Short mmCIF file of C-alpha atoms in Angstrom, two decimals:
data_model
loop_
_atom_site.label_atom_id
_atom_site.label_comp_id
_atom_site.label_asym_id
_atom_site.label_seq_id
_atom_site.Cartn_x
_atom_site.Cartn_y
_atom_site.Cartn_z
CA MET H 1233 12.06 30.14 33.88
CA PRO H 1234 8.78 32.09 34.18
CA ASP H 1235 5.52 30.22 33.70
CA LEU H 1236 4.95 30.82 29.97
CA ASP H 1237 2.62 29.40 27.35
CA THR H 1238 3.87 26.86 24.83
CA LEU H 1239 3.12 26.81 21.13
CA PRO H 1240 -0.49 25.61 20.65
CA TYR H 1241 -1.22 23.09 17.91
CA PRO H 1242 -4.37 22.71 15.79
CA GLY H 1243 -7.08 20.99 17.77
CA ASP H 1244 -5.71 22.12 21.13
CA GLN H 1245 -8.41 22.65 23.76
CA GLY H 1246 -11.08 21.11 21.52
CA GLU H 1247 -10.83 23.81 18.85
CA TYR H 1248 -11.68 23.17 15.21
CA PRO H 1249 -8.74 21.00 14.07
CA LEU H 1250 -8.12 22.84 10.80
CA ASP H 1251 -8.19 26.33 12.27
CA THR H 1252 -5.47 28.40 13.86
CA PRO H 1253 -5.68 27.80 17.63
CA GLY H 1254 -7.50 30.61 19.40
CA ARG H 1255 -4.46 31.53 21.46
CA LEU H 1256 -2.36 32.08 18.35
CA ALA H 1257 -5.03 34.32 16.84
CA ARG H 1258 -5.26 36.29 20.08
CA TRP H 1259 -1.50 36.69 20.38
CA GLN H 1260 -1.35 37.83 16.76
CA GLU H 1261 -3.55 40.78 17.71
CA GLU H 1262 -2.24 41.54 21.19
CA GLU H 1263 1.42 40.51 21.22
CA PRO H 1264 2.58 39.38 17.77
CA VAL H 1265 6.17 38.81 18.94
CA ARG H 1266 6.11 37.20 22.38
CA ARG H 1267 8.14 34.84 24.50
CA ILE H 1268 6.96 31.26 24.87
CA ALA H 1269 8.35 28.21 26.64
CA VAL H 1270 10.27 25.60 24.66
CA PRO H 1271 11.67 22.23 25.80
CA GLY H 1272 14.72 22.32 28.02
CA ASP H 1273 13.47 25.00 30.41
CA ARG H 1274 14.20 27.69 27.86
CA THR H 1275 12.28 30.35 25.99
CA ALA H 1276 12.01 31.52 22.39
CA TRP H 1277 10.34 34.35 20.52
CA LEU H 1278 7.12 33.39 18.74
CA VAL H 1279 6.28 35.48 15.66
CA THR H 1280 2.70 35.32 14.36
CA ARG H 1281 2.15 38.14 11.82
CA HIS H 1282 2.57 37.51 8.11
CA HIS H 1283 4.78 40.51 7.33
CA ASP H 1284 7.05 39.89 10.30
CA ILE H 1285 7.49 36.23 9.35
CA ARG H 1286 8.35 36.99 5.72
CA THR H 1287 10.80 39.67 6.80
CA ALA H 1288 12.43 37.35 9.32
CA LEU H 1289 12.81 34.56 6.77
CA MET H 1290 14.83 36.95 4.60
CA ASP H 1291 17.15 38.00 7.45
CA SER H 1292 20.60 36.36 7.32
CA ARG H 1293 21.00 36.96 11.06
CA LEU H 1294 18.53 34.15 11.71
CA SER H 1295 20.29 30.80 11.32
CA ALA H 1296 18.74 27.42 10.48
CA ASP H 1297 21.68 25.60 12.10
CA ARG H 1298 20.17 23.32 14.74
CA ASN H 1299 23.59 22.74 16.31
CA ARG H 1300 23.91 26.30 17.56
CA PRO H 1301 23.46 26.73 21.33
CA GLY H 1302 20.00 28.03 22.16
CA PHE H 1303 18.27 26.64 19.08
CA PRO H 1304 14.54 26.22 19.92
CA HIS H 1305 14.22 22.47 19.46
CA LEU H 1306 10.91 20.64 19.49
CA ARG H 1307 12.03 18.23 22.20
CA THR H 1308 14.60 17.93 24.98
CA ASP H 1309 16.23 14.87 23.41
CA GLU H 1310 16.32 16.29 19.88
CA PRO H 1311 18.36 13.88 17.75
CA PRO H 1312 21.08 15.28 15.47
CA MET H 1313 20.16 15.63 11.83
CA PRO H 1314 22.27 13.73 9.29
CA LYS H 1315 24.85 15.58 7.24
CA GLY H 1316 23.25 16.69 4.00
CA THR H 1317 20.00 17.81 5.62
CA PHE H 1318 20.38 21.11 3.81
CA SER H 1319 17.22 22.62 5.29
CA GLN H 1320 19.39 23.07 8.40
CA TYR H 1321 22.31 24.65 6.48
CA ASP H 1322 23.16 28.32 6.20
CA PRO H 1323 24.89 29.91 3.21
CA PRO H 1324 27.29 29.21 1.64
CA GLU H 1325 26.84 25.47 2.36
CA HIS H 1326 23.09 25.67 1.79
CA THR H 1327 23.57 27.46 -1.53
CA VAL H 1328 26.02 24.85 -2.83
CA VAL H 1329 23.77 21.87 -2.10
CA ARG H 1330 20.55 23.50 -3.24
CA ARG H 1331 22.05 24.41 -6.61
CA MET H 1332 22.73 20.73 -7.21
CA LEU H 1333 19.00 20.04 -6.98
CA THR H 1334 17.56 23.07 -8.75
CA LYS H 1335 17.43 21.53 -12.24
CA ALA H 1336 15.42 18.47 -11.18
CA PHE H 1337 12.73 20.62 -9.57
CA MET H 1338 12.53 23.44 -12.12
CA PRO H 1339 8.92 24.14 -13.22
CA LYS H 1340 9.68 23.22 -16.84
CA ASN H 1341 10.96 19.81 -15.75
CA ILE H 1342 7.99 19.28 -13.47
CA GLU H 1343 5.73 20.11 -16.43
CA ARG H 1344 7.21 17.14 -18.26
CA LEU H 1345 6.30 14.92 -15.30
CA LYS H 1346 2.61 15.83 -15.34
CA PRO H 1347 1.52 13.07 -17.78
CA ARG H 1348 3.21 10.54 -15.51
CA ILE H 1349 1.52 12.03 -12.44
CA ARG H 1350 -1.84 11.84 -14.24
CA HIS H 1351 -1.15 8.20 -15.09
CA ASN H 1352 -0.38 7.43 -11.45
CA VAL H 1353 -3.49 9.28 -10.27
CA ASP H 1354 -5.73 7.33 -12.64
CA GLY H 1355 -4.17 4.04 -11.64
CA LEU H 1356 -4.62 4.69 -7.93
CA LEU H 1357 -8.23 5.79 -8.43
CA ASP H 1358 -8.91 2.65 -10.48
CA ALA H 1359 -7.56 0.52 -7.64
CA MET H 1360 -9.47 2.54 -5.08
CA ALA H 1361 -12.74 1.92 -6.95
CA GLN H 1362 -12.29 -1.81 -6.45
CA LYS H 1363 -11.83 -1.65 -2.68
CA PRO H 1364 -14.64 -2.51 -0.26
CA HIS H 1365 -16.16 0.37 1.68
CA PRO H 1366 -15.13 2.23 3.67
CA VAL H 1367 -11.82 3.06 1.99
CA ASN H 1368 -8.95 4.67 3.86
CA LEU H 1369 -8.29 7.53 1.44
CA HIS H 1370 -4.97 8.42 3.04
CA GLU H 1371 -3.66 4.89 2.60
CA ALA H 1372 -5.21 4.28 -0.83
CA PHE H 1373 -4.54 7.63 -2.50
CA GLY H 1374 -3.04 10.41 -0.38
CA LEU H 1375 0.12 8.53 0.58
CA PRO H 1376 0.77 6.38 -2.52
CA LEU H 1377 0.66 9.23 -5.05
CA PRO H 1378 3.57 11.34 -3.73
CA THR H 1379 5.41 8.15 -2.82
CA LEU H 1380 5.19 6.97 -6.44
CA THR H 1381 6.18 10.39 -7.73
CA MET H 1382 9.22 10.75 -5.47
CA CYS H 1383 10.32 7.17 -6.19
CA GLU H 1384 10.22 7.81 -9.94
CA LEU H 1385 11.97 11.17 -9.72
CA LEU H 1386 14.71 9.99 -7.38
CA GLY H 1387 15.06 6.47 -8.79
CA VAL H 1388 13.98 4.63 -5.64
CA PRO H 1389 12.24 1.28 -6.30
CA TYR H 1390 8.58 1.65 -5.36
CA GLY H 1391 8.65 -1.89 -4.02
CA ASP H 1392 10.96 -0.61 -1.25
CA ARG H 1393 8.50 2.05 -0.14
CA THR H 1394 7.81 0.52 3.27
CA VAL H 1395 11.49 0.99 4.13
CA PHE H 1396 11.25 4.76 3.99
CA GLN H 1397 7.54 5.14 4.80
CA ASP H 1398 7.84 3.28 8.10
CA ASN H 1399 11.06 5.01 9.07
CA THR H 1400 9.67 8.40 8.04
CA GLN H 1401 6.76 8.00 10.45
CA GLN H 1402 9.20 7.28 13.27
CA ILE H 1403 11.53 10.14 12.35
CA LEU H 1404 8.63 12.63 12.33
CA ASP H 1405 6.98 11.32 15.51
CA LEU H 1406 7.53 13.92 18.23
CA THR H 1407 6.58 11.48 20.99
CA LEU H 1408 9.23 8.82 20.28
CA PRO H 1409 12.46 8.76 22.32
CA GLY H 1410 15.35 10.42 20.52
CA GLU H 1411 17.32 7.18 20.23
CA GLU H 1412 14.47 5.57 18.28
CA VAL H 1413 14.47 8.49 15.85
CA VAL H 1414 18.23 8.12 15.42
CA ALA H 1415 17.79 4.40 14.74
CA ALA H 1416 15.08 5.10 12.13
CA PHE H 1417 17.34 7.65 10.43
CA GLY H 1418 20.13 5.08 10.45
CA ARG H 1419 18.01 2.50 8.65
CA MET H 1420 16.94 5.02 6.01
CA LEU H 1421 20.49 6.28 5.48
CA SER H 1422 21.84 2.74 5.20
CA TYR H 1423 19.24 1.89 2.55
CA LEU H 1424 19.93 5.06 0.55
CA GLY H 1425 23.69 4.56 0.81
CA ASP H 1426 23.37 1.12 -0.75
CA LEU H 1427 21.09 2.54 -3.45
CA LEU H 1428 23.59 5.32 -4.21
CA ASP H 1429 26.33 2.70 -4.67
CA ALA H 1430 24.11 0.65 -6.97
CA LYS H 1431 23.29 3.69 -9.11
CA ALA H 1432 26.98 4.56 -9.37
CA ARG H 1433 27.59 1.11 -10.89
CA ALA H 1434 24.53 1.20 -13.16
CA PRO H 1435 23.25 4.80 -13.51
CA GLN H 1436 19.80 5.60 -14.87
CA ASP H 1437 17.87 8.78 -15.65
CA ASP H 1438 17.05 9.79 -12.08
CA LEU H 1439 18.24 12.07 -9.30
CA VAL H 1440 20.06 9.39 -7.26
CA SER H 1441 22.10 8.47 -10.35
CA ASP H 1442 22.86 12.14 -11.01
CA LEU H 1443 24.20 12.63 -7.50
CA ALA H 1444 26.14 9.36 -7.61
CA VAL H 1445 27.80 10.00 -10.98
CA ASN H 1446 28.09 13.78 -11.22
CA ARG H 1447 28.55 14.78 -7.58
CA VAL H 1448 29.83 11.93 -5.41
CA SER H 1449 32.18 10.21 -7.88
CA THR H 1450 33.69 13.56 -8.84
CA GLY H 1451 34.39 14.44 -5.21
CA GLU H 1452 32.08 17.45 -5.30
CA LEU H 1453 29.79 16.00 -2.62
CA PRO H 1454 30.81 13.43 0.02
CA LYS H 1455 28.74 10.25 -0.07
CA GLU H 1456 27.55 10.76 3.51
CA GLU H 1457 26.21 14.18 2.62
CA ALA H 1458 24.57 12.96 -0.60
CA VAL H 1459 22.74 10.28 1.37
CA GLY H 1460 21.45 12.93 3.80
CA VAL H 1461 20.25 15.08 0.91
CA LEU H 1462 18.31 12.14 -0.51
CA ALA H 1463 16.83 11.29 2.88
CA LEU H 1464 15.48 14.82 3.29
CA LEU H 1465 14.00 14.88 -0.22
CA LEU H 1466 12.38 11.49 0.17
CA LEU H 1467 11.08 12.10 3.69
CA ALA H 1468 9.64 15.57 3.20
CA GLY H 1469 8.71 15.08 -0.45
CA HIS H 1470 6.21 12.30 0.13
CA ASP H 1471 4.85 12.99 3.63
CA THR H 1472 3.97 16.65 3.17
CA THR H 1473 2.10 16.16 -0.10
CA ALA H 1474 0.31 13.10 1.28
CA ASN H 1475 -1.05 15.16 4.15
CA PHE H 1476 -1.97 18.06 1.88
CA ILE H 1477 -4.07 15.66 -0.22
CA SER H 1478 -5.88 14.21 2.78
CA LEU H 1479 -6.41 17.53 4.57
CA GLY H 1480 -7.44 19.15 1.29
CA THR H 1481 -10.03 16.44 0.72
CA ILE H 1482 -11.52 16.96 4.17
CA THR H 1483 -11.58 20.73 3.68
CA LEU H 1484 -13.35 20.51 0.32
CA LEU H 1485 -15.90 18.06 1.72
CA ARG H 1486 -16.57 20.54 4.51
CA ASN H 1487 -16.96 23.36 1.96
CA PRO H 1488 -19.17 21.95 -0.83
CA GLU H 1489 -19.67 25.30 -2.53
CA GLN H 1490 -15.91 25.71 -2.83
CA LEU H 1491 -15.64 22.17 -4.16
CA ARG H 1492 -18.12 23.02 -6.91
CA ARG H 1493 -15.97 26.01 -7.83
CA LEU H 1494 -12.87 23.82 -8.00
CA LEU H 1495 -14.60 21.43 -10.38
CA GLY H 1496 -16.33 24.13 -12.39
CA ASP H 1497 -13.31 25.88 -13.88
CA THR H 1498 -10.23 23.93 -14.92
CA ASP H 1499 -8.24 27.10 -15.52
CA ALA H 1500 -8.84 28.21 -11.93
CA VAL H 1501 -7.46 25.01 -10.36
CA PRO H 1502 -3.86 26.25 -9.85
CA ALA H 1503 -5.03 29.36 -7.98
CA ALA H 1504 -7.53 27.30 -6.00
CA VAL H 1505 -4.74 24.99 -4.85
CA GLU H 1506 -2.80 28.03 -3.62
CA GLU H 1507 -5.75 28.99 -1.44
CA LEU H 1508 -5.89 25.47 -0.02
CA LEU H 1509 -2.17 25.65 0.73
CA ARG H 1510 -2.71 28.92 2.57
CA TYR H 1511 -5.64 27.55 4.51
CA LEU H 1512 -4.26 24.20 5.66
CA PRO H 1513 -2.14 24.08 8.86
CA LEU H 1514 0.52 21.59 7.68
CA LEU H 1515 3.66 22.85 9.45
CA HIS H 1516 1.96 23.42 12.78
CA THR H 1517 5.26 23.34 14.69
CA GLY H 1518 6.53 26.49 12.96
CA ILE H 1519 9.82 27.31 11.25
CA ARG H 1520 12.60 27.52 13.84
CA ARG H 1521 15.67 29.73 13.82
CA ILE H 1522 18.41 31.03 16.12
CA ALA H 1523 19.65 34.62 16.10
CA THR H 1524 23.37 35.02 15.36
CA ALA H 1525 23.28 38.77 16.02
CA ASP H 1526 20.90 41.26 17.56
CA LEU H 1527 17.99 42.15 15.29
CA GLU H 1528 14.51 43.60 15.45
CA ILE H 1529 11.34 41.69 14.57
CA GLY H 1530 8.00 43.49 14.69
CA GLY H 1531 9.43 46.21 16.93
CA VAL H 1532 10.90 43.70 19.41
CA THR H 1533 14.65 43.32 19.92
CA VAL H 1534 15.85 39.74 19.58
CA ARG H 1535 19.29 39.18 21.04
CA ALA H 1536 22.04 37.01 19.60
CA GLY H 1537 21.65 33.45 20.86
CA GLU H 1538 17.88 33.65 21.29
CA GLY H 1539 15.55 31.23 19.53
CA VAL H 1540 12.80 32.31 17.14
CA ILE H 1541 9.72 30.34 16.06
CA LEU H 1542 7.91 31.61 12.99
CA ALA H 1543 4.27 30.46 13.17
CA ILE H 1544 3.52 30.25 9.46
CA THR H 1545 0.05 28.77 10.01
CA ALA H 1546 -0.85 31.90 11.97
CA GLY H 1547 0.77 34.08 9.31
CA ASN H 1548 -1.39 32.43 6.67
CA ARG H 1549 -4.48 33.42 8.67
CA ASP H 1550 -3.35 37.01 9.31
CA PRO H 1551 -6.16 39.45 8.41
CA ARG H 1552 -3.52 42.06 7.55
CA ALA H 1553 -2.42 39.88 4.65
CA PHE H 1554 -5.65 38.12 3.62
CA GLU H 1555 -9.23 39.35 3.83
CA LYS H 1556 -11.38 37.09 6.03
CA PRO H 1557 -8.48 34.63 6.36
CA GLU H 1558 -10.47 32.09 8.36
CA VAL H 1559 -12.71 31.53 5.31
CA LEU H 1560 -11.71 29.16 2.50
CA ASP H 1561 -12.27 31.19 -0.65
CA LEU H 1562 -11.02 29.63 -3.87
CA ASP H 1563 -11.97 32.81 -5.71
CA ARG H 1564 -9.08 34.69 -4.14
CA GLY H 1565 -7.16 33.70 -7.26
CA TRP H 1566 -3.50 34.61 -7.45
CA THR H 1567 -3.83 37.30 -4.78
CA VAL H 1568 -2.98 34.50 -2.36
CA ARG H 1569 0.51 34.02 -3.84
CA GLY H 1570 2.13 35.51 -0.77
CA HIS H 1571 1.16 32.60 1.49
CA LEU H 1572 3.79 30.92 3.64
CA ALA H 1573 3.00 27.24 3.13
CA TRP H 1574 6.37 26.72 1.43
CA GLY H 1575 8.26 29.12 3.67
CA HIS H 1576 9.99 32.14 2.16
CA GLY H 1577 13.46 33.24 1.20
CA ILE H 1578 16.45 31.00 0.55
CA HIS H 1579 14.91 28.03 2.36
CA GLN H 1580 11.63 28.11 0.46
CA CYS H 1581 10.72 24.49 -0.33
CA VAL H 1582 12.76 23.23 -3.28
CA GLY H 1583 10.06 20.73 -4.25
CA GLN H 1584 7.09 23.08 -4.23
CA SER H 1585 6.51 22.91 -8.01
CA LEU H 1586 6.30 19.14 -7.82
CA ALA H 1587 3.87 19.24 -4.90
CA ARG H 1588 1.71 21.82 -6.69
CA ALA H 1589 1.54 19.68 -9.82
CA GLN H 1590 0.37 16.66 -7.84
CA LEU H 1591 -2.29 18.60 -5.94
CA GLN H 1592 -3.57 20.31 -9.08
CA ILE H 1593 -4.06 16.94 -10.76
CA ALA H 1594 -5.05 14.77 -7.81
CA LEU H 1595 -7.78 16.75 -6.08
CA PRO H 1596 -10.01 17.48 -9.11
CA ALA H 1597 -9.50 13.93 -10.40
CA LEU H 1598 -10.55 12.43 -7.07
CA PHE H 1599 -13.87 14.28 -6.95
CA GLU H 1600 -14.56 13.85 -10.65
CA ARG H 1601 -14.06 10.10 -10.35
CA PHE H 1602 -16.12 9.82 -7.15
CA PRO H 1603 -18.72 12.63 -7.22
CA GLY H 1604 -20.50 11.11 -4.23
CA LEU H 1605 -17.38 11.01 -2.10
CA ARG H 1606 -18.05 11.65 1.59
CA LEU H 1607 -16.60 10.85 4.99
CA ALA H 1608 -17.52 7.43 6.34
CA VAL H 1609 -17.37 8.76 9.91
CA ASP H 1610 -18.51 11.93 11.59
CA PHE H 1611 -16.03 14.76 11.13
CA ASN H 1612 -15.41 14.77 14.88
CA GLU H 1613 -14.26 11.16 14.63
CA VAL H 1614 -11.50 11.80 12.09
CA ALA H 1615 -8.16 10.86 13.67
CA PHE H 1616 -6.02 13.95 13.13
CA ARG H 1617 -2.28 13.55 13.52
CA ASP H 1618 -0.78 16.30 15.68
CA ASN H 1619 2.04 14.31 17.29
CA THR H 1620 4.29 14.61 14.24
CA LEU H 1621 6.28 17.36 12.57
CA PHE H 1622 3.71 17.71 9.78
CA TYR H 1623 0.01 17.90 10.63
CA GLY H 1624 -2.27 15.40 8.96
CA VAL H 1625 -4.47 12.38 9.57
CA HIS H 1626 -3.78 8.87 10.76
CA GLU H 1627 -6.49 7.60 8.45
CA LEU H 1628 -9.36 9.00 6.42
CA PRO H 1629 -12.29 6.58 5.91
CA VAL H 1630 -14.52 7.53 2.96
CA VAL H 1631 -17.39 6.09 0.95
CA TRP H 1632 -19.18 7.17 -2.25
#
């Protein structure tokens, strides 16, 4: 294989850890669809422009099936994903599973959850106020809020949170041996399988009960697949939002004028959150696909069997799509709707309305409760987490 670059991550080569790496920005201008090296002595096409990424995510010739030969995995010992991990399904299987979940995550149902989210936010901030300084914001607020929310929505006992939190960290860790990731998945699946059985015997008003009673017991969805669906929802649903809260807090502290705008107009909060979602580099590893037929992306021919990596963090900083994209500007309003933080097309994040609701409530409430909030360490000392699937922080010490 020729000596090619690999996908750069935020913070590579000492760059600002919340910015698009300089190489990605340069490639976006000079060679927006280019070959890069991926694990296994193979190559894949890296796509960095916003329009090209959105177009590619709508193309049925790009498959999400990680089992296809040539798929651009993140590691040489990539462990198999459990059945039911529908983010790796193509239609019609993907369509069938996703429809089972649509009702729970519809905006009108999420709206009914907002009072409960507000209650959880207030409770966590009350507890945080009693802690000695410095406080690890990620541990005290960023992580518990989406964990509580997902537990209540799915019907997972919050007291069992360490079971899936600990295993999630191992599953997402790109540096762990594949067999350890498989073992962590096994523990999570075993736990959720037992929970599904318990809900089938004594159903409640939650998503696990719904799957147990209305899908598994009717034969519509095999138990093994239902457990995989729940694992994906629980894993991605709490870890992504937790990191958005922590990274969003850092970003607002680094942009005090923007923070004042967030707090100065309640009606503008939803649009401001969209700008934060555009700005933050959460899925720094890109969305990965495999071509099932020849197609063209950005004027480049991609052959069947070739891997494609869609660099959505670069797409969200594309000057062709957003004016001065490297600047956080909460006044962009709803013009930022086209961002790629949730993906695009049929695989666009099913839980995005829930994540939005939490961010819209949590971030203003945090700064209103603690107006003197600031980092307890120098920004350069913040321990950013780039060894996992989702970018974030290991911890975030703050004082006020």
